[in-house]
Amino acid sequence: RIIEASTAQLDVSWTREAIDLFTLCCTKPLLTKVGRHAPHVGAAEPATTRLGNWYAAPVVVGKMSMVVCASEASLLPLVVKGAEPDLLVERVTHLLGVLLQALDAPEDAVARELREMAWWQAAPTANQSLLATVNGYRRSVEHWIATTPGSWSLAAPAAPAAPRRRP
């Protein structure tokens, strides 16, 4: 009994406390897509990253699909071009690294944030205030793209591309 109890405790501490983790909190339509590619789907866990968990919502303007994300801790927004759910977290971390470097964040802080974003899980949105912020960003992106055609390609840095699929 003692060995079984200590093993169970070890397993629990390893799964949560020993792993750097963040949660991508998605709106229902996005969660159905991202959830298929997430290592785990459940309730949001406290993030180990400085920027906290991320909230995400899809945006479609014409034929262009994007995802608007916001950091729970800072409300820092990211707009991820392309809506491939299997590449979403990879693109979020790539764009975050580019943005933090452009903001002259210390290199060690950027590296730590990106390293701690290596493990993630998906969850439904729970914070209505933060979801309202993401929806405000979403409306701003829709308006910006609709009123400034052709400007998107100038604003978005290169991000990992989707794998080519044969017809």
N, CA and C of each residue as an Amber inpcrd file, in Angstrom:
protein
   501
   0.8210000  -1.2000000   0.0000000   0.0000000   0.0000000   0.0000000
   0.8590000   1.2550000   0.0000000   1.9000000   1.2660000   0.7720000
   2.7600000   2.4520000   0.8370000   3.3990000   2.7150000  -0.5110000
   3.8540000   1.6890000  -1.1740000   4.4780000   1.8690000  -2.4900000
   3.4480000   2.3740000  -3.4920000   2.2370000   1.8310000  -3.4970000
   1.2050000   2.2820000  -4.4230000   0.8460000   3.7400000  -4.1810000
   0.7310000   4.1380000  -2.9300000   0.3800000   5.5230000  -2.6150000
   1.4890000   6.4790000  -3.0520000   2.7350000   6.1350000  -2.7890000
   3.8170000   7.0320000  -3.1740000   3.9540000   7.1100000  -4.6950000
   3.6970000   6.0240000  -5.4030000   3.7530000   6.0430000  -6.8640000
   2.6520000   6.9350000  -7.4170000   1.4670000   6.8390000  -6.8720000
   0.3700000   7.6900000  -7.3330000   0.6940000   9.1550000  -7.0910000
   1.2590000   9.4730000  -5.9490000   1.6210000  10.8530000  -5.6720000
   2.7050000  11.3320000  -6.6290000   3.6650000  10.4830000  -6.9290000
   4.7240000  10.8350000  -7.8550000   4.1470000  11.1000000  -9.2390000
   3.2320000  10.2570000  -9.6810000   2.6140000  10.4460000 -10.9910000
   1.8590000  11.7680000 -11.0550000   1.1060000  12.1040000 -10.0270000
   0.3480000  13.3440000 -10.0130000   1.2820000  14.5390000 -10.0580000
   2.3510000  14.5520000  -9.2650000   3.2550000  15.7010000  -9.2690000
   3.9790000  15.8160000 -10.6010000   4.2790000  14.6940000 -11.2410000
   4.9530000  14.7640000 -12.5300000   4.0460000  15.3340000 -13.6010000
   2.7770000  14.9620000 -13.5830000   1.8900000  15.4100000 -14.6450000
   1.5670000  16.8970000 -14.5390000   1.6290000  17.4880000 -13.3840000
   1.2550000  18.8920000 -13.2880000   2.4090000  19.7790000 -12.8460000
   3.0610000  19.4600000 -11.7690000   4.0220000  20.3790000 -11.2000000
   5.3780000  20.3610000 -11.8970000   5.7540000  19.2660000 -12.4950000
   7.0790000  19.1660000 -13.0830000   7.1060000  19.5690000 -14.5490000
   5.9660000  19.8950000 -15.1360000   5.9170000  20.2150000 -16.5550000
   5.5270000  21.6760000 -16.7420000   6.3080000  22.3820000 -17.5750000
   5.9240000  23.7180000 -17.9840000   4.7260000  23.5750000 -18.9130000
   3.7090000  24.3930000 -18.7180000   2.4600000  24.1760000 -19.4140000
   1.7050000  25.4790000 -19.6030000   1.0130000  25.5940000 -20.7320000
   0.0300000  26.6590000 -20.8800000  -1.2080000  26.0490000 -21.5280000
  -2.3240000  26.7420000 -21.3910000  -3.5860000  26.2750000 -21.9620000
  -4.0300000  27.2480000 -23.0340000  -4.4210000  26.7090000 -24.1730000
  -5.0340000  27.5010000 -25.2230000  -6.5380000  27.3800000 -25.0230000
  -7.1500000  28.4450000 -24.5190000  -8.5880000  28.4600000 -24.2450000
  -9.2990000  28.9210000 -25.5110000 -10.0820000  28.0460000 -26.0890000
 -10.6800000  28.2850000 -27.4040000 -12.1830000  28.4630000 -27.3150000
 -12.7180000  29.2630000 -28.2410000 -14.1640000  29.3280000 -28.3930000
 -14.6360000  27.9530000 -28.8640000 -15.9220000  27.6760000 -28.7070000
 -16.4440000  26.3400000 -29.0530000 -16.1240000  25.9130000 -30.4870000
 -16.3340000  26.7810000 -31.4930000 -16.0230000  26.3320000 -32.8600000
 -14.5440000  25.9840000 -33.0480000 -13.6750000  26.7770000 -32.4280000
 -12.2410000  26.5160000 -32.5660000 -11.8200000  25.2930000 -31.7580000
 -12.4170000  25.1030000 -30.5970000 -12.0580000  23.9630000 -29.7490000
 -12.3700000  22.6320000 -30.4360000 -13.4480000  22.5740000 -31.1980000
 -13.7660000  21.3170000 -31.8870000 -12.6890000  20.9550000 -32.8930000
 -12.0300000  21.9550000 -33.4780000 -10.9600000  21.6980000 -34.4440000
  -9.6220000  21.4730000 -33.7520000  -9.2680000  22.3560000 -32.8350000
  -7.9730000  22.2730000 -32.1580000  -7.9190000  21.0710000 -31.2270000
  -9.0470000  20.7330000 -30.6190000  -9.0820000  19.6230000 -29.6650000
  -8.6240000  18.3070000 -30.2430000  -8.8080000  18.1150000 -31.5460000
  -8.3630000  16.8720000 -32.1870000  -6.8430000  16.7520000 -32.2300000
  -6.1380000  17.8750000 -32.1180000  -4.6850000  17.8890000 -32.2240000
  -3.9970000  18.1870000 -30.8910000  -4.7710000  18.4880000 -29.8790000
  -4.2060000  18.8380000 -28.5740000  -3.7650000  17.5910000 -27.8200000
  -2.6700000  17.6930000 -27.0700000  -2.2560000  16.5590000 -26.2450000
  -3.2960000  16.2080000 -25.1820000  -4.0450000  17.2250000 -24.7270000
  -5.0600000  17.0220000 -23.7020000  -6.1110000  18.1170000 -23.8520000
  -7.3750000  17.7720000 -23.6210000  -8.4550000  18.7520000 -23.6050000
  -9.1460000  18.6200000 -22.2610000  -9.2810000  19.7150000 -21.5600000
  -9.9270000  19.6930000 -20.2500000 -10.0660000  21.1040000 -19.7280000
 -10.2160000  21.2270000 -18.4320000 -10.3090000  22.5460000 -17.8110000
  -8.9390000  23.2160000 -17.8500000  -8.9430000  24.5390000 -17.9660000
  -7.6920000  25.2920000 -18.0050000  -6.9290000  25.1290000 -16.7030000
  -5.6540000  24.8560000 -16.8270000  -4.7440000  24.7700000 -15.6830000
  -4.0210000  26.1040000 -15.5410000  -3.5410000  26.4410000 -14.3520000
  -2.7110000  27.6450000 -14.2290000  -1.4490000  27.4800000 -15.0810000
  -1.1200000  28.5010000 -15.8380000   0.0480000  28.4390000 -16.7220000
   1.3330000  28.6560000 -15.9360000   2.4090000  28.0770000 -16.4320000
   3.7290000  28.3370000 -15.8560000   4.4210000  29.4780000 -16.5880000
   3.8620000  29.9020000 -17.7230000   4.4680000  30.9780000 -18.5040000
   4.1710000  32.3300000 -17.8720000   5.0280000  33.3080000 -18.1410000
   4.8220000  34.6510000 -17.6020000   3.5810000  35.3090000 -18.2140000
   3.3040000  35.0120000 -19.4850000   2.1530000  35.6140000 -20.1530000
   0.8580000  34.8580000 -19.8910000   0.9410000  33.7670000 -19.1530000
  -0.2540000  33.0310000 -18.7680000  -0.8300000  32.2070000 -19.9060000
  -2.0740000  31.7950000 -19.7190000  -2.7800000  31.0520000 -20.7480000
  -3.1680000  31.9990000 -21.8750000  -3.5520000  31.4210000 -22.9970000
  -3.9420000  32.2120000 -24.1530000  -5.3830000  31.9010000 -24.5290000
  -6.1250000  32.9270000 -24.8950000  -7.4970000  32.7920000 -25.3720000
  -7.4820000  32.9860000 -26.8810000  -8.3010000  32.1940000 -27.6020000
  -8.2680000  32.2330000 -29.0560000  -9.6730000  32.1370000 -29.6410000
  -9.8580000  32.8600000 -30.7660000 -11.1280000  32.8300000 -31.4940000
 -10.8360000  32.9090000 -32.9870000 -11.6000000  32.1830000 -33.7930000
 -11.3730000  32.2380000 -35.2410000 -11.9220000  33.5230000 -35.8530000
 -11.3000000  33.9260000 -36.9630000 -11.7430000  35.0880000 -37.7250000
 -11.7100000  34.6870000 -39.1980000 -12.7720000  34.9740000 -39.9090000
 -12.8000000  34.7250000 -41.3490000 -13.2210000  36.0220000 -42.0210000
 -12.3690000  36.5080000 -42.9280000 -12.6770000  37.7050000 -43.6960000
 -12.5080000  37.3250000 -45.1610000 -13.6110000  37.2580000 -45.8800000
 -13.5540000  36.7980000 -47.2630000 -13.0750000  35.3530000 -47.2910000
 -11.9950000  35.1230000 -48.0130000 -11.4170000  33.7750000 -48.0870000
 -10.2710000  33.5870000 -47.0980000  -9.9800000  34.6100000 -46.3160000
  -8.8540000  34.5640000 -45.3980000  -9.2990000  34.0780000 -44.0140000
  -8.6300000  33.0250000 -43.5280000  -8.9090000  32.4940000 -42.1920000
  -7.7620000  32.8350000 -41.2640000  -8.1060000  33.2640000 -40.0700000
  -7.1140000  33.6200000 -39.0560000  -7.6290000  33.2030000 -37.6810000
  -6.7470000  33.2980000 -36.7120000  -7.1320000  33.1010000 -35.3210000
  -6.5650000  34.2740000 -34.5390000  -7.4040000  34.9170000 -33.7520000
  -6.9720000  36.0060000 -32.8810000  -6.7540000  35.4250000 -31.4950000
  -5.5810000  35.7010000 -30.9290000  -5.2310000  35.1980000 -29.6020000
  -4.8850000  36.3640000 -28.6850000  -5.0990000  36.1720000 -27.3940000
  -4.7200000  37.1810000 -26.4080000  -4.1790000  36.4910000 -25.1700000
  -3.1140000  37.0600000 -24.6470000  -2.5110000  36.5550000 -23.4120000
  -3.4110000  36.8790000 -22.2330000  -3.6090000  35.9100000 -21.3800000
  -4.4460000  36.0920000 -20.2020000  -3.8470000  37.1150000 -19.2370000
  -2.5260000  37.1220000 -19.1070000  -1.8740000  37.9850000 -18.1250000
  -1.6870000  39.4190000 -18.6040000  -1.4300000  39.6120000 -19.9040000
  -1.1130000  40.9520000 -20.3930000  -2.0900000  41.4880000 -21.4310000
  -2.9760000  40.6480000 -21.9460000  -3.8940000  40.9770000 -23.0340000
  -3.1540000  41.2520000 -24.3480000  -1.8900000  40.8770000 -24.4280000
  -1.1040000  41.0260000 -25.6480000  -1.7810000  40.2410000 -26.7620000
  -2.1190000  40.9070000 -27.8880000  -2.8010000  40.1850000 -28.9660000
  -1.8350000  39.6320000 -30.0100000  -2.2270000  38.5340000 -30.6050000
  -1.5440000  37.9460000 -31.7580000  -2.6070000  37.5890000 -32.7780000
  -2.2940000  37.7950000 -34.0490000  -3.1850000  37.3830000 -35.1230000
  -2.4170000  36.3450000 -35.9360000  -2.9460000  35.1410000 -35.9600000
  -2.2870000  34.0310000 -36.6320000  -2.9740000  33.7840000 -37.9630000
  -2.2250000  33.9610000 -39.0380000  -2.7780000  33.7410000 -40.3760000
  -2.8650000  32.2430000 -40.6310000  -3.9620000  31.8390000 -41.2540000
  -4.1740000  30.4180000 -41.5060000  -4.9030000  29.8150000 -40.3240000
  -5.7690000  28.9050000 -40.6020000  -6.5830000  28.3400000 -39.5300000
  -6.3600000  26.8410000 -39.3720000  -5.2110000  26.3460000 -39.8240000
  -4.9430000  24.9170000 -39.6770000  -4.7710000  24.5980000 -38.1970000
  -5.6790000  23.8370000 -37.6240000  -5.6270000  23.6000000 -36.1810000
  -4.3880000  22.8240000 -35.7340000  -3.8170000  22.0050000 -36.6040000
  -2.6460000  21.2340000 -36.2130000  -1.3880000  22.0960000 -36.1340000
  -1.4120000  23.3010000 -36.7110000  -0.2510000  24.1950000 -36.6730000
  -0.4690000  25.4230000 -35.7940000  -1.6330000  25.5470000 -35.1790000
  -1.9650000  26.7750000 -34.4660000  -0.9740000  27.1050000 -33.3520000
  -0.7000000  26.1710000 -32.4730000   0.1930000  26.4720000 -31.3410000
   1.6090000  26.7530000 -31.8330000   2.0590000  26.0220000 -32.8420000
   3.3900000  26.2760000 -33.4100000   3.4700000  27.6970000 -33.9680000
   2.4190000  28.1240000 -34.6480000   2.4010000  29.4810000 -35.1970000
   2.2990000  30.5380000 -34.1010000   1.5100000  30.2670000 -33.0680000
   1.4060000  31.2100000 -31.9460000   2.7730000  31.4060000 -31.2980000
   3.4720000  30.3280000 -31.0110000   4.7780000  30.4660000 -30.3590000
   5.7810000  31.1610000 -31.2780000   5.7380000  30.8550000 -32.5740000
   6.6420000  31.5240000 -33.5210000   6.3810000  33.0320000 -33.5340000
   5.1200000  33.4270000 -33.7110000   4.7860000  34.8470000 -33.7640000
   5.0630000  35.5480000 -32.4440000   4.8270000  34.8610000 -31.3370000
   5.1260000  35.4640000 -30.0410000   6.6230000  35.7460000 -29.9190000
   7.4520000  34.7970000 -30.3370000   8.8970000  35.0200000 -30.3010000
   9.3020000  36.2120000 -31.1390000   8.7460000  36.3330000 -32.3500000
   9.0420000  37.4620000 -33.2310000   8.6000000  38.7710000 -32.5790000
   7.3980000  38.7770000 -32.0170000   6.8670000  39.9920000 -31.3940000
   7.6850000  40.4020000 -30.1690000   8.0020000  39.4560000 -29.3020000
   8.7730000  39.7880000 -28.1010000  10.1680000  40.3030000 -28.4550000
  10.7870000  39.7400000 -29.4790000  12.0830000  40.2500000 -29.9250000
  11.9440000  41.6600000 -30.4840000  10.8610000  41.9170000 -31.2480000
  10.6300000  43.2630000 -31.7890000  10.3910000  44.2770000 -30.6760000
   9.8520000  43.8130000 -29.5580000   9.6160000  44.6950000 -28.4060000
  10.8420000  44.8090000 -27.5160000  11.9700000  44.2360000 -27.9560000
  13.2420000  44.2510000 -27.2130000  13.1480000  43.5920000 -25.8500000
  12.3570000  42.5440000 -25.7510000  12.3120000  41.7650000 -24.5060000
  13.6570000  41.0610000 -24.3430000  14.1220000  40.8800000 -23.1160000
  15.4030000  40.1930000 -22.9090000  15.3870000  38.7920000 -23.5290000
  16.4960000  38.4400000 -24.1850000  16.5730000  37.1530000 -24.8870000
  16.2880000  35.9710000 -23.9740000  16.7920000  36.0140000 -22.7340000
  16.5610000  34.8860000 -21.8250000  15.0840000  34.7750000 -21.4420000
  14.3950000  35.9210000 -21.3350000  12.9670000  35.8860000 -21.0180000
  12.1670000  35.3270000 -22.1970000  12.5380000  35.6960000 -23.4170000
  11.8620000  35.1760000 -24.6050000  12.0830000  33.6680000 -24.6990000
  13.3240000  33.2480000 -24.5130000  13.6430000  31.8170000 -24.5930000
  12.8810000  31.0280000 -23.5250000  12.7950000  31.5660000 -22.3110000
  12.0800000  30.8860000 -21.2330000  10.5880000  30.7660000 -21.5580000
   9.9980000  31.8520000 -22.0600000   8.5710000  31.8370000 -22.3960000
   8.2750000  30.7920000 -23.4770000   9.0930000  30.7880000 -24.5050000
   8.8650000  29.8440000 -25.6090000   9.1200000  28.4070000 -25.1720000
  10.1140000  28.2070000 -24.3230000  10.3980000  26.8560000 -23.8040000
   9.2190000  26.3550000 -22.9660000   8.6400000  27.2280000 -22.1500000
   7.5240000  26.8250000 -21.3000000   6.2320000  26.6370000 -22.0940000
   6.2190000  27.1110000 -23.3450000   5.0410000  26.9170000 -24.1970000
   5.1420000  25.6330000 -25.0190000   6.1770000  24.8390000 -24.7830000
   6.3360000  23.5890000 -25.5280000   5.2450000  22.5790000 -25.1720000
   4.7670000  22.5840000 -23.9360000   3.6950000  21.6870000 -23.4990000
   2.4300000  22.5100000 -23.3770000   1.3560000  22.0060000 -23.9600000
   0.1160000  22.7610000 -23.9310000  -1.0720000  21.8150000 -23.8980000
  -2.1930000  22.4040000 -23.5890000  -3.4530000  21.6850000 -23.6460000
  -4.5140000  22.6590000 -24.1550000  -5.6140000  22.1360000 -24.6170000
  -6.7330000  22.9600000 -25.0640000  -7.8390000  22.9060000 -24.0170000
  -8.6000000  23.9850000 -23.9440000  -9.7080000  24.0490000 -22.9890000
 -10.7580000  25.0160000 -23.5270000 -11.9860000  24.8720000 -23.0720000
 -12.9960000  25.8730000 -23.4430000 -12.7210000  27.1790000 -22.7120000
 -13.2010000  28.2730000 -23.2790000 -13.0240000  29.5620000 -22.6270000
 -13.8090000  29.5790000 -21.3150000 -13.2620000  30.2380000 -20.3180000
 -13.9240000  30.3070000 -19.0250000 -14.0450000  31.7470000 -18.5200000
 -13.1630000  32.6260000 -18.9580000 -13.1290000  34.0030000 -18.4960000
 -13.8910000  34.8790000 -19.5030000 -15.1050000  35.2710000 -19.1700000
 -15.9470000  36.0310000 -20.0910000 -15.3780000  37.4150000 -20.4030000
 -14.7060000  38.0230000 -19.4470000 -14.0970000  39.3220000 -19.6730000
 -12.9780000  39.2180000 -20.7140000 -12.1500000  38.2070000 -20.5740000
 -11.0680000  38.0060000 -21.5370000 -11.6160000  37.6160000 -22.9040000
 -12.6690000  36.8280000 -22.9280000 -13.2990000  36.4690000 -24.1960000
 -13.8560000  37.7160000 -24.8900000 -14.4090000  38.6490000 -24.1300000
 -14.9000000  39.9070000 -24.7040000 -13.7410000  40.7080000 -25.3040000
 -12.5880000  40.6860000 -24.6550000 -11.3990000  41.3600000 -25.1910000
 -10.9780000  40.7330000 -26.5120000 -10.9330000  39.3940000 -26.5540000
 -10.5680000  38.6890000 -27.7880000 -11.5660000  39.0140000 -28.8980000
 -12.8510000  39.0570000 -28.5700000 -13.8590000  39.3970000 -29.5770000
 -13.6960000  40.8320000 -30.0660000 -13.2710000  41.7340000 -29.1880000
 -12.9690000  43.1050000 -29.6110000 -11.7820000  43.1340000 -30.5670000
 -10.7380000  42.3800000 -30.2570000  -9.5960000  42.2650000 -31.1720000
 -10.0560000  41.6790000 -32.5090000 -10.9260000  40.6870000 -32.4510000
 -11.4200000  40.0330000 -33.6690000 -12.1440000  41.0480000 -34.5640000
 -13.0100000  41.8490000 -33.9620000 -13.7250000  42.8720000 -34.7370000
 -12.7530000  43.9010000 -35.3220000 -11.7220000  44.2660000 -34.5610000
 -10.7140000  45.2110000 -35.0680000  -9.9740000  44.6330000 -36.2660000
  -9.6120000  43.3530000 -36.1930000  -8.9160000  42.7040000 -37.3030000
  -9.8230000  42.6490000 -38.5260000 -11.0830000  42.2710000 -38.3340000
 -12.0270000  42.2270000 -39.4550000 -12.1330000  43.5930000 -40.1260000
 -12.2400000  44.6410000 -39.3210000 -12.3550000  46.0030000 -39.8600000
 -11.0680000  46.4100000 -40.5690000  -9.9280000  46.1290000 -39.9600000
  -8.6370000  46.5270000 -40.5340000  -8.4340000  45.8730000 -41.8920000
  -8.7110000  44.5910000 -42.0010000  -8.5120000  43.8850000 -43.2700000
  -9.5130000  44.3650000 -44.3150000 -10.7440000  44.6090000 -43.8940000
 -11.7660000  45.0650000 -44.8360000 -11.4680000  46.4690000 -45.3640000
 -10.8380000  47.3200000 -44.5590000 -10.6070000  48.7130000 -44.9690000
  -9.2170000  48.9540000 -45.5420000  -8.2990000  48.0090000 -45.4020000
  -6.9460000  48.1790000 -45.9320000  -6.5510000  46.9400000 -46.7340000
  -7.1690000  46.7530000 -47.9050000  -6.8780000  45.5540000 -48.6890000
  -5.4030000  45.4800000 -49.0680000  -4.8680000  44.2630000 -49.0300000
  -3.4730000  44.0370000 -49.4070000  -2.4710000  44.3180000 -48.3170000
  -2.8990000  44.8550000 -47.1880000  -1.9530000  45.2190000 -46.1400000
  -1.5560000  44.0330000 -45.2650000  -2.3540000  42.9580000 -45.2850000
  -2.0640000  41.8290000 -44.3920000  -0.6910000  41.2540000 -44.6550000
  -0.3090000  41.0860000 -45.9080000   0.9630000  40.4460000 -46.2270000
   2.1410000  41.2630000 -45.7280000   1.9810000  42.5790000 -45.5740000
   3.0640000  43.4170000 -45.0730000   3.1850000  43.3420000 -43.5600000
   2.1110000  42.9960000 -42.8770000   2.0950000  43.0490000 -41.4260000
   2.5030000  41.7430000 -40.7630000   2.3640000  40.6390000 -41.4560000
   2.5900000  39.3410000 -40.8150000   3.9670000  38.7950000 -41.1300000
   4.7720000  38.5070000 -40.0960000   6.0680000  37.8840000 -40.3490000
   5.8770000  36.4410000 -40.7790000   6.9210000  35.8880000 -41.3690000
   6.8530000  34.4960000 -41.8250000   6.5790000  33.5750000 -40.6400000
   5.7570000  32.5940000 -40.8690000   5.4140000  31.6150000 -39.8320000
   5.4800000  30.2300000 -40.4550000   5.5370000  29.2080000 -39.6490000
   5.5650000  27.8530000 -40.2080000   4.4090000  27.6310000 -41.1700000
   4.7190000  27.0570000 -42.3050000   3.7070000  26.8440000 -43.3400000
   2.9810000  25.5300000 -43.1200000   1.7840000  25.4830000 -43.6520000
   1.0040000  24.2470000 -43.5870000   1.6180000  23.2320000 -44.5410000
   1.5900000  21.9780000 -44.1730000   2.0960000  20.9660000 -45.1050000
   1.2130000  20.9080000 -46.3430000   1.8230000  20.6800000 -47.4670000
   1.0470000  20.5820000 -48.7140000   0.2960000  19.2630000 -48.7320000
  -0.9400000  19.3460000 -49.1300000  -1.7770000  18.1510000 -49.2050000
  -2.0520000  17.8410000 -50.6710000  -1.9880000  16.5890000 -51.0150000
  -2.2950000  16.2010000 -52.3860000  -3.8040000  16.1530000 -52.5660000
  -4.2730000  16.5650000 -53.7510000  -5.7310000  16.5480000 -53.9870000
  -6.2940000  15.1500000 -54.0380000
